[in-house]
PDB file of C-alpha atoms and ligand atoms in Angstrom:
ATOM      1  CA  MET A 226       8.072 -32.231  32.170  1.00  0.00           C
ATOM      2  CA  GLU A 227      10.861 -32.010  29.427  1.00  0.00           C
ATOM      3  CA  TYR A 228       9.711 -30.044  26.324  1.00  0.00           C
ATOM      4  CA  LYS A 229      10.726 -30.187  22.910  1.00  0.00           C
ATOM      5  CA  ALA A 230      11.249 -27.416  20.565  1.00  0.00           C
ATOM      6  CA  VAL A 231       9.483 -27.757  17.523  1.00  0.00           C
ATOM      7  CA  TYR A 232       9.961 -24.782  15.703  1.00  0.00           C
ATOM      8  CA  LYS A 233      12.431 -21.908  16.413  1.00  0.00           C
ATOM      9  CA  MET A 234      12.781 -18.650  15.122  1.00  0.00           C
ATOM     10  CA  PRO A 235      14.843 -17.971  11.494  1.00  0.00           C
ATOM     11  CA  LYS A 236      18.031 -16.734  12.882  1.00  0.00           C
ATOM     12  CA  ALA A 237      17.231 -14.015  10.418  1.00  0.00           C
ATOM     13  CA  LEU A 238      14.562 -12.512  11.864  1.00  0.00           C
ATOM     14  CA  SER A 239      15.678  -9.611  14.697  1.00  0.00           C
ATOM     15  CA  GLY A 240      12.633 -11.172  17.040  1.00  0.00           C
ATOM     16  CA  LYS A 241      11.005  -7.775  17.085  1.00  0.00           C
ATOM     17  CA  LEU A 242       7.340  -7.632  17.533  1.00  0.00           C
ATOM     18  CA  PHE A 243       5.541  -7.445  13.993  1.00  0.00           C
ATOM     19  CA  THR A 244       3.993  -3.778  13.733  1.00  0.00           C
ATOM     20  CA  TYR A 245       1.526  -5.513  11.124  1.00  0.00           C
ATOM     21  CA  CYS A 246      -2.591  -5.914  11.872  1.00  0.00           C
ATOM     22  CA  PRO A 247      -3.708  -8.829  13.365  1.00  0.00           C
ATOM     23  CA  GLY A 248      -4.351 -10.979  10.092  1.00  0.00           C
ATOM     24  CA  CYS A 249      -1.852  -9.370   8.003  1.00  0.00           C
ATOM     25  CA  HIS A 250      -0.143 -11.693   5.580  1.00  0.00           C
ATOM     26  CA  HIS A 251       3.580  -9.193   5.480  1.00  0.00           C
ATOM     27  CA  GLY A 252       4.480 -10.768   8.496  1.00  0.00           C
ATOM     28  CA  ILE A 253       3.964 -14.582   7.468  1.00  0.00           C
ATOM     29  CA  VAL A 254       5.531 -13.807   4.529  1.00  0.00           C
ATOM     30  CA  HIS A 255       8.528 -11.911   6.313  1.00  0.00           C
ATOM     31  CA  ARG A 256       9.077 -15.438   8.160  1.00  0.00           C
ATOM     32  CA  LEU A 257       9.581 -17.737   5.121  1.00  0.00           C
ATOM     33  CA  ILE A 258      12.163 -15.635   3.440  1.00  0.00           C
ATOM     34  CA  ALA A 259      13.833 -15.511   7.134  1.00  0.00           C
ATOM     35  CA  GLU A 260      13.384 -19.448   6.593  1.00  0.00           C
ATOM     36  CA  VAL A 261      14.830 -19.715   3.147  1.00  0.00           C
ATOM     37  CA  ILE A 262      17.884 -17.302   4.058  1.00  0.00           C
ATOM     38  CA  ASP A 263      18.596 -19.504   7.089  1.00  0.00           C
ATOM     39  CA  GLU A 264      18.319 -22.944   4.381  1.00  0.00           C
ATOM     40  CA  LEU A 265      20.834 -21.360   2.446  1.00  0.00           C
ATOM     41  CA  GLY A 266      23.504 -20.103   4.824  1.00  0.00           C
ATOM     42  CA  ILE A 267      23.178 -16.743   3.082  1.00  0.00           C
ATOM     43  CA  ARG A 268      22.396 -14.729   5.838  1.00  0.00           C
ATOM     44  CA  GLU A 269      25.810 -12.876   6.739  1.00  0.00           C
ATOM     45  CA  ARG A 270      25.891 -11.512   2.962  1.00  0.00           C
ATOM     46  CA  THR A 271      22.059 -10.805   2.128  1.00  0.00           C
ATOM     47  CA  ILE A 272      20.886  -7.230   2.107  1.00  0.00           C
ATOM     48  CA  VAL A 273      17.212  -6.195   2.155  1.00  0.00           C
ATOM     49  CA  VAL A 274      16.129  -3.308   0.295  1.00  0.00           C
ATOM     50  CA  ALA A 275      13.004  -1.818   1.802  1.00  0.00           C
ATOM     51  CA  PRO A 276       9.872   0.137   0.058  1.00  0.00           C
ATOM     52  CA  VAL A 277       7.171   2.282   0.902  1.00  0.00           C
ATOM     53  CA  GLY A 278       4.216   1.047   2.370  1.00  0.00           C
ATOM     54  CA  CYS A 279       3.286  -0.879   5.367  1.00  0.00           C
ATOM     55  CA  SER A 280       6.478  -2.860   4.733  1.00  0.00           C
ATOM     56  CA  VAL A 281       8.759   0.143   5.068  1.00  0.00           C
ATOM     57  CA  PHE A 282       9.801  -0.955   8.364  1.00  0.00           C
ATOM     58  CA  ALA A 283      11.144  -4.738   7.199  1.00  0.00           C
ATOM     59  CA  TYR A 284      14.627  -3.934   7.881  1.00  0.00           C
ATOM     60  CA  GLU A 285      13.582  -3.645  11.487  1.00  0.00           C
ATOM     61  CA  PHE A 286      11.984  -7.614  11.452  1.00  0.00           C
ATOM     62  CA  PHE A 287      14.982  -9.127   9.233  1.00  0.00           C
ATOM     63  CA  GLU A 288      18.227  -9.924  11.079  1.00  0.00           C
ATOM     64  CA  LEU A 289      20.246  -8.484   8.217  1.00  0.00           C
ATOM     65  CA  ASP A 290      21.816  -5.591   6.334  1.00  0.00           C
ATOM     66  CA  GLY A 291      19.240  -3.355   4.755  1.00  0.00           C
ATOM     67  CA  THR A 292      18.517  -0.187   3.324  1.00  0.00           C
ATOM     68  CA  VAL A 293      15.159   1.799   2.601  1.00  0.00           C
ATOM     69  CA  ALA A 294      14.745   2.754  -1.138  1.00  0.00           C
ATOM     70  CA  PRO A 295      10.924   4.608  -1.120  1.00  0.00           C
ATOM     71  CA  HIS A 296       8.678   5.018  -3.714  1.00  0.00           C
ATOM     72  CA  GLY A 297       9.244   2.209  -6.398  1.00  0.00           C
ATOM     73  CA  ARG A 298      12.972   2.444  -6.428  1.00  0.00           C
ATOM     74  CA  ALA A 299      13.834  -0.420  -4.653  1.00  0.00           C
ATOM     75  CA  LEU A 300      14.767  -2.416  -7.371  1.00  0.00           C
ATOM     76  CA  ALA A 301      17.125   0.596  -8.894  1.00  0.00           C
ATOM     77  CA  VAL A 302      18.907   0.758  -5.587  1.00  0.00           C
ATOM     78  CA  ALA A 303      18.792  -3.182  -5.175  1.00  0.00           C
ATOM     79  CA  THR A 304      20.844  -3.281  -9.149  1.00  0.00           C
ATOM     80  CA  GLY A 305      23.136  -0.750  -7.911  1.00  0.00           C
ATOM     81  CA  MET A 306      23.963  -2.640  -4.910  1.00  0.00           C
ATOM     82  CA  LYS A 307      24.111  -5.941  -6.595  1.00  0.00           C
ATOM     83  CA  ARG A 308      26.277  -4.643  -9.396  1.00  0.00           C
ATOM     84  CA  ALA A 309      29.118  -3.421  -7.336  1.00  0.00           C
ATOM     85  CA  ARG A 310      28.781  -6.350  -4.788  1.00  0.00           C
ATOM     86  CA  PRO A 311      28.016  -9.367  -7.128  1.00  0.00           C
ATOM     87  CA  ASP A 312      28.803 -11.610  -4.003  1.00  0.00           C
ATOM     88  CA  LEU A 313      26.201 -10.356  -1.803  1.00  0.00           C
ATOM     89  CA  VAL A 314      22.600 -11.626  -2.339  1.00  0.00           C
ATOM     90  CA  VAL A 315      20.130  -9.047  -2.693  1.00  0.00           C
ATOM     91  CA  PHE A 316      16.605  -8.641  -2.298  1.00  0.00           C
ATOM     92  CA  THR A 317      13.513  -6.337  -2.523  1.00  0.00           C
ATOM     93  CA  TYR A 318      10.260  -6.425  -0.489  1.00  0.00           C
ATOM     94  CA  GLN A 319       7.912  -4.338  -2.153  1.00  0.00           C
ATOM     95  CA  GLY A 320       3.750  -3.537  -2.173  1.00  0.00           C
ATOM     96  CA  ASP A 321       1.544  -3.289  -5.146  1.00  0.00           C
ATOM     97  CA  GLY A 322       1.385   0.609  -4.750  1.00  0.00           C
ATOM     98  CA  ASP A 323       5.215   0.851  -4.538  1.00  0.00           C
ATOM     99  CA  LEU A 324       6.279  -1.875  -7.068  1.00  0.00           C
ATOM    100  CA  ALA A 325       3.473  -1.651  -9.735  1.00  0.00           C
ATOM    101  CA  ALA A 326       2.304   1.982  -9.401  1.00  0.00           C
ATOM    102  CA  ILE A 327       5.181   4.047  -8.676  1.00  0.00           C
ATOM    103  CA  GLY A 328       7.843   1.512  -9.569  1.00  0.00           C
ATOM    104  CA  THR A 329       6.327   0.386 -12.869  1.00  0.00           C
ATOM    105  CA  ALA A 330       9.588   1.374 -14.744  1.00  0.00           C
ATOM    106  CA  GLU A 331      12.085   0.260 -12.238  1.00  0.00           C
ATOM    107  CA  THR A 332      10.455  -3.277 -11.974  1.00  0.00           C
ATOM    108  CA  ILE A 333      10.335  -3.698 -15.835  1.00  0.00           C
ATOM    109  CA  HIS A 334      13.362  -2.994 -16.576  1.00  0.00           C
ATOM    110  CA  ALA A 335      15.003  -4.649 -13.632  1.00  0.00           C
ATOM    111  CA  ALA A 336      13.492  -7.831 -15.042  1.00  0.00           C
ATOM    112  CA  ASN A 337      14.032  -7.257 -18.498  1.00  0.00           C
ATOM    113  CA  ARG A 338      17.868  -6.401 -17.850  1.00  0.00           C
ATOM    114  CA  GLY A 339      17.833  -9.675 -16.051  1.00  0.00           C
ATOM    115  CA  GLU A 340      19.342  -8.219 -12.771  1.00  0.00           C
ATOM    116  CA  ARG A 341      20.556 -11.218 -10.524  1.00  0.00           C
ATOM    117  CA  VAL A 342      18.520  -9.791  -7.295  1.00  0.00           C
ATOM    118  CA  THR A 343      15.012 -11.393  -6.008  1.00  0.00           C
ATOM    119  CA  THR A 344      11.989  -9.712  -5.426  1.00  0.00           C
ATOM    120  CA  ILE A 345       9.033 -10.494  -3.383  1.00  0.00           C
ATOM    121  CA  PHE A 346       6.011  -8.680  -4.183  1.00  0.00           C
ATOM    122  CA  ILE A 347       3.246  -8.474  -1.825  1.00  0.00           C
ATOM    123  CA  ASN A 348      -0.127  -7.888  -3.536  1.00  0.00           C
ATOM    124  CA  ASN A 349      -2.691  -7.233  -1.302  1.00  0.00           C
ATOM    125  CA  ALA A 350      -5.445  -5.055  -3.790  1.00  0.00           C
ATOM    126  CA  ILE A 351      -4.927  -2.006  -1.947  1.00  0.00           C
ATOM    127  CA  TYR A 352      -2.872   0.812  -0.374  1.00  0.00           C
ATOM    128  CA  GLY A 353      -2.444  -0.169   2.956  1.00  0.00           C
ATOM    129  CA  MET A 354      -0.176   2.001   4.932  1.00  0.00           C
ATOM    130  CA  THR A 355      -2.173   5.235   4.126  1.00  0.00           C
ATOM    131  CA  GLY A 356      -5.544   4.131   4.201  1.00  0.00           C
ATOM    132  CA  GLY A 357      -6.772   1.623   1.809  1.00  0.00           C
ATOM    133  CA  GLN A 358      -6.985   3.837  -1.904  1.00  0.00           C
ATOM    134  CA  MET A 359      -7.175   2.138  -5.273  1.00  0.00           C
ATOM    135  CA  ALA A 360      -4.117  -0.059  -6.359  1.00  0.00           C
ATOM    136  CA  PRO A 361      -2.977  -0.596  -9.826  1.00  0.00           C
ATOM    137  CA  THR A 362      -4.145  -4.145  -8.835  1.00  0.00           C
ATOM    138  CA  THR A 363      -7.525  -3.623  -7.291  1.00  0.00           C
ATOM    139  CA  LEU A 364     -10.184  -5.518  -8.447  1.00  0.00           C
ATOM    140  CA  LEU A 365     -12.954  -4.559 -10.817  1.00  0.00           C
ATOM    141  CA  GLY A 366     -16.261  -3.470  -8.573  1.00  0.00           C
ATOM    142  CA  MET A 367     -13.822  -3.692  -5.267  1.00  0.00           C
ATOM    143  CA  LYS A 368     -14.734  -0.245  -3.347  1.00  0.00           C
ATOM    144  CA  THR A 369     -11.627   1.505  -2.070  1.00  0.00           C
ATOM    145  CA  THR A 370     -11.585   5.126  -0.666  1.00  0.00           C
ATOM    146  CA  THR A 371     -10.626   7.022  -4.201  1.00  0.00           C
ATOM    147  CA  SER A 372     -13.239   4.405  -5.535  1.00  0.00           C
ATOM    148  CA  PRO A 373     -16.052   4.461  -3.323  1.00  0.00           C
ATOM    149  CA  TYR A 374     -18.149   3.244  -5.773  1.00  0.00           C
ATOM    150  CA  GLY A 375     -16.458   0.258  -7.063  1.00  0.00           C
ATOM    151  CA  ARG A 376     -13.257  -0.048  -9.806  1.00  0.00           C
ATOM    152  CA  THR A 377     -14.681   0.129 -13.188  1.00  0.00           C
ATOM    153  CA  ALA A 378     -12.413  -0.331 -16.212  1.00  0.00           C
ATOM    154  CA  GLU A 379     -13.980   2.364 -18.025  1.00  0.00           C
ATOM    155  CA  ARG A 380     -13.243   4.960 -15.470  1.00  0.00           C
ATOM    156  CA  GLU A 381      -9.674   3.680 -13.751  1.00  0.00           C
ATOM    157  CA  GLY A 382      -8.599   1.073 -15.773  1.00  0.00           C
ATOM    158  CA  TYR A 383      -7.965  -2.862 -15.482  1.00  0.00           C
ATOM    159  CA  PRO A 384      -6.370  -4.394 -12.615  1.00  0.00           C
ATOM    160  CA  ILE A 385      -2.714  -4.824 -13.547  1.00  0.00           C
ATOM    161  CA  HIS A 386      -1.481  -8.579 -13.707  1.00  0.00           C
ATOM    162  CA  VAL A 387       2.511  -8.087 -12.929  1.00  0.00           C
ATOM    163  CA  CYS A 388       3.283 -11.775 -13.530  1.00  0.00           C
ATOM    164  CA  GLU A 389       1.446 -11.778 -16.838  1.00  0.00           C
ATOM    165  CA  VAL A 390       3.497  -8.668 -17.983  1.00  0.00           C
ATOM    166  CA  LEU A 391       6.413  -9.605 -16.891  1.00  0.00           C
ATOM    167  CA  LYS A 392       6.943 -13.617 -18.107  1.00  0.00           C
ATOM    168  CA  GLU A 393       7.399 -12.029 -21.550  1.00  0.00           C
ATOM    169  CA  LEU A 394      10.770 -10.496 -20.639  1.00  0.00           C
ATOM    170  CA  LYS A 395      14.036 -12.603 -21.421  1.00  0.00           C
ATOM    171  CA  GLY A 396      15.570 -11.625 -18.602  1.00  0.00           C
ATOM    172  CA  VAL A 397      13.331 -12.920 -16.100  1.00  0.00           C
ATOM    173  CA  ALA A 398      14.361 -16.477 -14.724  1.00  0.00           C
ATOM    174  CA  TYR A 399      11.996 -17.267 -12.070  1.00  0.00           C
ATOM    175  CA  LEU A 400       8.504 -15.937 -11.596  1.00  0.00           C
ATOM    176  CA  ALA A 401       5.821 -17.319  -9.846  1.00  0.00           C
ATOM    177  CA  ARG A 402       2.339 -16.062  -7.789  1.00  0.00           C
ATOM    178  CA  THR A 403       1.068 -17.945  -4.816  1.00  0.00           C
ATOM    179  CA  LYS A 404      -0.569 -16.523  -1.576  1.00  0.00           C
ATOM    180  CA  VAL A 405      -0.173 -17.671   2.197  1.00  0.00           C
ATOM    181  CA  ASN A 406      -4.019 -18.036   3.196  1.00  0.00           C
ATOM    182  CA  THR A 407      -4.099 -21.726   4.170  1.00  0.00           C
ATOM    183  CA  PRO A 408      -0.796 -24.166   5.403  1.00  0.00           C
ATOM    184  CA  LYS A 409      -0.442 -25.930   2.387  1.00  0.00           C
ATOM    185  CA  ASP A 410       0.066 -22.526   0.725  1.00  0.00           C
ATOM    186  CA  VAL A 411       2.710 -21.371   2.916  1.00  0.00           C
ATOM    187  CA  ILE A 412       4.598 -24.174   2.505  1.00  0.00           C
ATOM    188  CA  ASN A 413       4.473 -23.782  -1.360  1.00  0.00           C
ATOM    189  CA  THR A 414       5.353 -20.255  -1.368  1.00  0.00           C
ATOM    190  CA  ARG A 415       8.666 -20.923   0.885  1.00  0.00           C
ATOM    191  CA  LYS A 416       9.375 -23.320  -2.031  1.00  0.00           C
ATOM    192  CA  HIS A 417       8.811 -20.128  -4.823  1.00  0.00           C
ATOM    193  CA  ILE A 418      11.027 -17.795  -2.901  1.00  0.00           C
ATOM    194  CA  LYS A 419      13.577 -20.489  -2.322  1.00  0.00           C
ATOM    195  CA  LYS A 420      13.847 -20.610  -6.028  1.00  0.00           C
ATOM    196  CA  ALA A 421      13.676 -16.922  -6.828  1.00  0.00           C
ATOM    197  CA  PHE A 422      17.019 -16.582  -4.562  1.00  0.00           C
ATOM    198  CA  LEU A 423      18.053 -19.765  -6.196  1.00  0.00           C
ATOM    199  CA  ALA A 424      17.656 -17.821  -9.409  1.00  0.00           C
ATOM    200  CA  GLN A 425      20.140 -15.138  -8.352  1.00  0.00           C
ATOM    201  CA  LEU A 426      22.491 -17.542  -6.664  1.00  0.00           C
ATOM    202  CA  LYS A 427      22.914 -19.639  -9.423  1.00  0.00           C
ATOM    203  CA  ASP A 428      23.068 -16.471 -11.828  1.00  0.00           C
ATOM    204  CA  VAL A 429      20.416 -17.556 -14.071  1.00  0.00           C
ATOM    205  CA  GLY A 430      18.447 -13.695 -13.873  1.00  0.00           C
ATOM    206  CA  PHE A 431      15.955 -12.016 -12.127  1.00  0.00           C
ATOM    207  CA  GLY A 432      13.251 -13.832  -9.663  1.00  0.00           C
ATOM    208  CA  LEU A 433      10.085 -12.689  -8.307  1.00  0.00           C
ATOM    209  CA  VAL A 434       7.164 -13.978  -6.518  1.00  0.00           C
ATOM    210  CA  GLU A 435       4.006 -12.737  -6.045  1.00  0.00           C
ATOM    211  CA  VAL A 436       2.085 -13.307  -2.634  1.00  0.00           C
ATOM    212  CA  LEU A 437      -1.624 -12.494  -2.785  1.00  0.00           C
ATOM    213  CA  SER A 438      -2.140 -11.093   0.453  1.00  0.00           C
ATOM    214  CA  THR A 439      -4.471 -10.002   2.744  1.00  0.00           C
ATOM    215  CA  CYS A 440      -5.410  -6.363   4.051  1.00  0.00           C
ATOM    216  CA  PRO A 441      -7.939  -6.774   7.255  1.00  0.00           C
ATOM    217  CA  THR A 442      -7.967  -3.485   7.624  1.00  0.00           C
ATOM    218  CA  ASN A 443      -8.385  -1.926   4.981  1.00  0.00           C
ATOM    219  CA  TRP A 444     -10.539  -4.523   3.351  1.00  0.00           C
ATOM    220  CA  GLY A 445     -12.935  -3.990   6.323  1.00  0.00           C
ATOM    221  CA  MET A 446     -12.802  -7.325   7.009  1.00  0.00           C
ATOM    222  CA  ASP A 447     -11.705  -9.599  10.150  1.00  0.00           C
ATOM    223  CA  PRO A 448      -8.680 -11.899   9.519  1.00  0.00           C
ATOM    224  CA  LEU A 449     -10.778 -15.141   8.826  1.00  0.00           C
ATOM    225  CA  GLN A 450     -13.123 -13.384   6.571  1.00  0.00           C
ATOM    226  CA  ALA A 451      -9.957 -11.891   4.603  1.00  0.00           C
ATOM    227  CA  GLY A 452      -8.253 -15.208   4.538  1.00  0.00           C
ATOM    228  CA  ARG A 453     -11.403 -16.866   2.708  1.00  0.00           C
ATOM    229  CA  TRP A 454     -11.539 -13.341   0.251  1.00  0.00           C
ATOM    230  CA  VAL A 455      -8.575 -14.422  -0.848  1.00  0.00           C
ATOM    231  CA  ASP A 456     -10.087 -17.452  -2.259  1.00  0.00           C
ATOM    232  CA  GLU A 457     -13.264 -16.365  -3.251  1.00  0.00           C
ATOM    233  CA  SER A 458     -11.544 -13.190  -5.343  1.00  0.00           C
ATOM    234  CA  MET A 459      -8.241 -12.518  -5.620  1.00  0.00           C
ATOM    235  CA  VAL A 460      -7.482 -16.129  -7.231  1.00  0.00           C
ATOM    236  CA  LYS A 461      -9.807 -15.603 -10.036  1.00  0.00           C
ATOM    237  CA  GLU A 462      -8.387 -13.024 -11.094  1.00  0.00           C
ATOM    238  CA  TYR A 463      -4.854 -13.346 -10.516  1.00  0.00           C
ATOM    239  CA  PRO A 464      -4.310 -17.110 -10.993  1.00  0.00           C
ATOM    240  CA  LEU A 465      -1.730 -18.864  -9.341  1.00  0.00           C
ATOM    241  CA  GLY A 466       1.347 -20.897 -10.801  1.00  0.00           C
ATOM    242  CA  VAL A 467       4.824 -20.699 -12.011  1.00  0.00           C
ATOM    243  CA  PHE A 468       5.628 -18.307 -14.857  1.00  0.00           C
ATOM    244  CA  VAL A 469       9.407 -18.643 -15.936  1.00  0.00           C
ATOM    245  CA  ASP A 470      11.719 -21.324 -13.944  1.00  0.00           C
ATOM    246  CA  LYS A 471      14.586 -21.565 -15.901  1.00  0.00           C
ATOM    247  CA  VAL A 472      16.617 -22.349 -12.473  1.00  0.00           C
ATOM    248  CA  GLY A 473      15.687 -26.226 -12.711  1.00  0.00           C
ATOM    249  CA  GLU A 474      15.713 -28.662  -9.880  1.00  0.00           C
ATOM    250  CA  GLU A 475      16.680 -27.183  -6.621  1.00  0.00           C
ATOM    251  CA  LYS A 476      19.893 -29.279  -6.203  1.00  0.00           C
TER     252      LYS A 476
HETATM  253  C1  TPP B 141       4.680   9.266  -5.501  1.00  0.00           C
HETATM  254  C2  TPP B 141       4.261   8.819  -4.499  1.00  0.00           C
HETATM  255  N1  TPP B 141       2.533   8.843  -4.229  1.00  0.00           N
HETATM  256  C3  TPP B 141       2.156   8.416  -2.833  1.00  0.00           C
HETATM  257  C4  TPP B 141       2.601   8.072  -1.767  1.00  0.00           C
HETATM  258  C5  TPP B 141       2.544   7.688  -0.795  1.00  0.00           C
HETATM  259  N2  TPP B 141       2.317   6.696  -0.355  1.00  0.00           N
HETATM  260  C6  TPP B 141       3.233   5.619   0.481  1.00  0.00           C
HETATM  261  S1  TPP B 141       2.744   4.103   1.195  1.00  0.00           S
HETATM  262  C7  TPP B 141       2.005   4.245  -0.185  1.00  0.00           C
HETATM  263  C8  TPP B 141       0.892   3.111  -0.281  1.00  0.00           C
HETATM  264  C9  TPP B 141       1.905   1.735  -0.357  1.00  0.00           C
HETATM  265  O1  TPP B 141       1.180   0.597  -0.657  1.00  0.00           O
HETATM  266  P1  TPP B 141       1.606  -0.480  -1.112  1.00  0.00           P
HETATM  267  O2  TPP B 141       2.662  -0.702  -1.877  1.00  0.00           O
HETATM  268  O3  TPP B 141       0.489  -1.375  -1.488  1.00  0.00           O
HETATM  269  O4  TPP B 141       1.961  -1.332   0.358  1.00  0.00           O
HETATM  270  P2  TPP B 141       0.887  -1.973   1.472  1.00  0.00           P
HETATM  271  O5  TPP B 141       0.929  -0.777   2.680  1.00  0.00           O
HETATM  272  O6  TPP B 141      -0.379  -2.050   1.153  1.00  0.00           O
HETATM  273  O7  TPP B 141       1.900  -2.795   2.109  1.00  0.00           O
HETATM  274  C10 TPP B 141       1.843   5.312  -0.732  1.00  0.00           C
HETATM  275  C11 TPP B 141       0.495   5.754  -1.550  1.00  0.00           C
HETATM  276  C12 TPP B 141       4.449   8.477  -1.901  1.00  0.00           C
HETATM  277  N3  TPP B 141       4.952   8.066  -0.730  1.00  0.00           N
HETATM  278  N4  TPP B 141       4.921   8.833  -3.064  1.00  0.00           N
HETATM  279  S1  SF4 B 142      -2.746  -1.708   7.215  1.00  0.00           S
HETATM  280 FE1  SF4 B 142      -3.180  -3.943   5.788  1.00  0.00          FE
HETATM  281  S2  SF4 B 142      -0.936  -4.014   4.786  1.00  0.00           S
HETATM  282 FE2  SF4 B 142      -0.993  -2.751   6.175  1.00  0.00          FE
HETATM  283  S3  SF4 B 142      -0.453  -3.366   8.253  1.00  0.00           S
HETATM  284 FE3  SF4 B 142      -2.779  -3.051   8.281  1.00  0.00          FE
HETATM  285  S4  SF4 B 142      -3.243  -5.818   7.125  1.00  0.00           S
HETATM  286 FE4  SF4 B 142      -1.296  -4.768   6.466  1.00  0.00          FE
END
């Protein structure tokens, strides 16, 4: 019997098995980034900057040059790389603890300066790697190991809306919030990621895509429940959409 390939692994993925938990969305987003890099034909000149958090090993999974800039410093390192070698394509891959807590300053100022880099921001509302502590993006009422009675605005403050903060900054060229818990959302997210890279390739400004993602392990859910929880709870707090688009039509 003859088989026809209907799908091939992107060249920009290394083929190493993902070490993420079952049902975690990090792997889906890695695959989408790799597909976009292949489609744009930029694999030989793209650099990934990995963060602290579960995706610290992202450089293992991409077939790209890369480095790690932990503790929120990814956008500072990416800035230096891009300014030294503007011919390269530089992107950071960061969780909410990394990007919106430890790295708040780097995020805001790189966006404000309009650095020609791309950021993929994984918002799973929790610190995944270190055991489920409260993140800046944790929802009100949500129980975590450091908010065992549920987050309250009075005690822990409100959830931070990264896109709504960054959209006011003039250096931002593309900014969108999306999710990947259904096939339709996966296809849409791919388009957003492509546009965030095009913001850099067309030299328009800073590009960021926030992906609402699951952490079944620390949410205490199975993968299906976690996928549903994204729609039931996260989307209400973090509305999806395109906040800034100065890139225009794709081609
Ligand atoms: C200043 C500082 N605080 C805390 C830590 C410990 N730490 C390492 S990874 C991590 C959580 C990262 O969570 P997130 O960025 O949301 O990524 P995820 O694991 O959820 O993908 C923390 C708190 C640290 N390394 N440095
Ligand atoms: S702990 Fe959470 S974020 Fe980390 S790999 Fe597991 S499911 Fe993903």
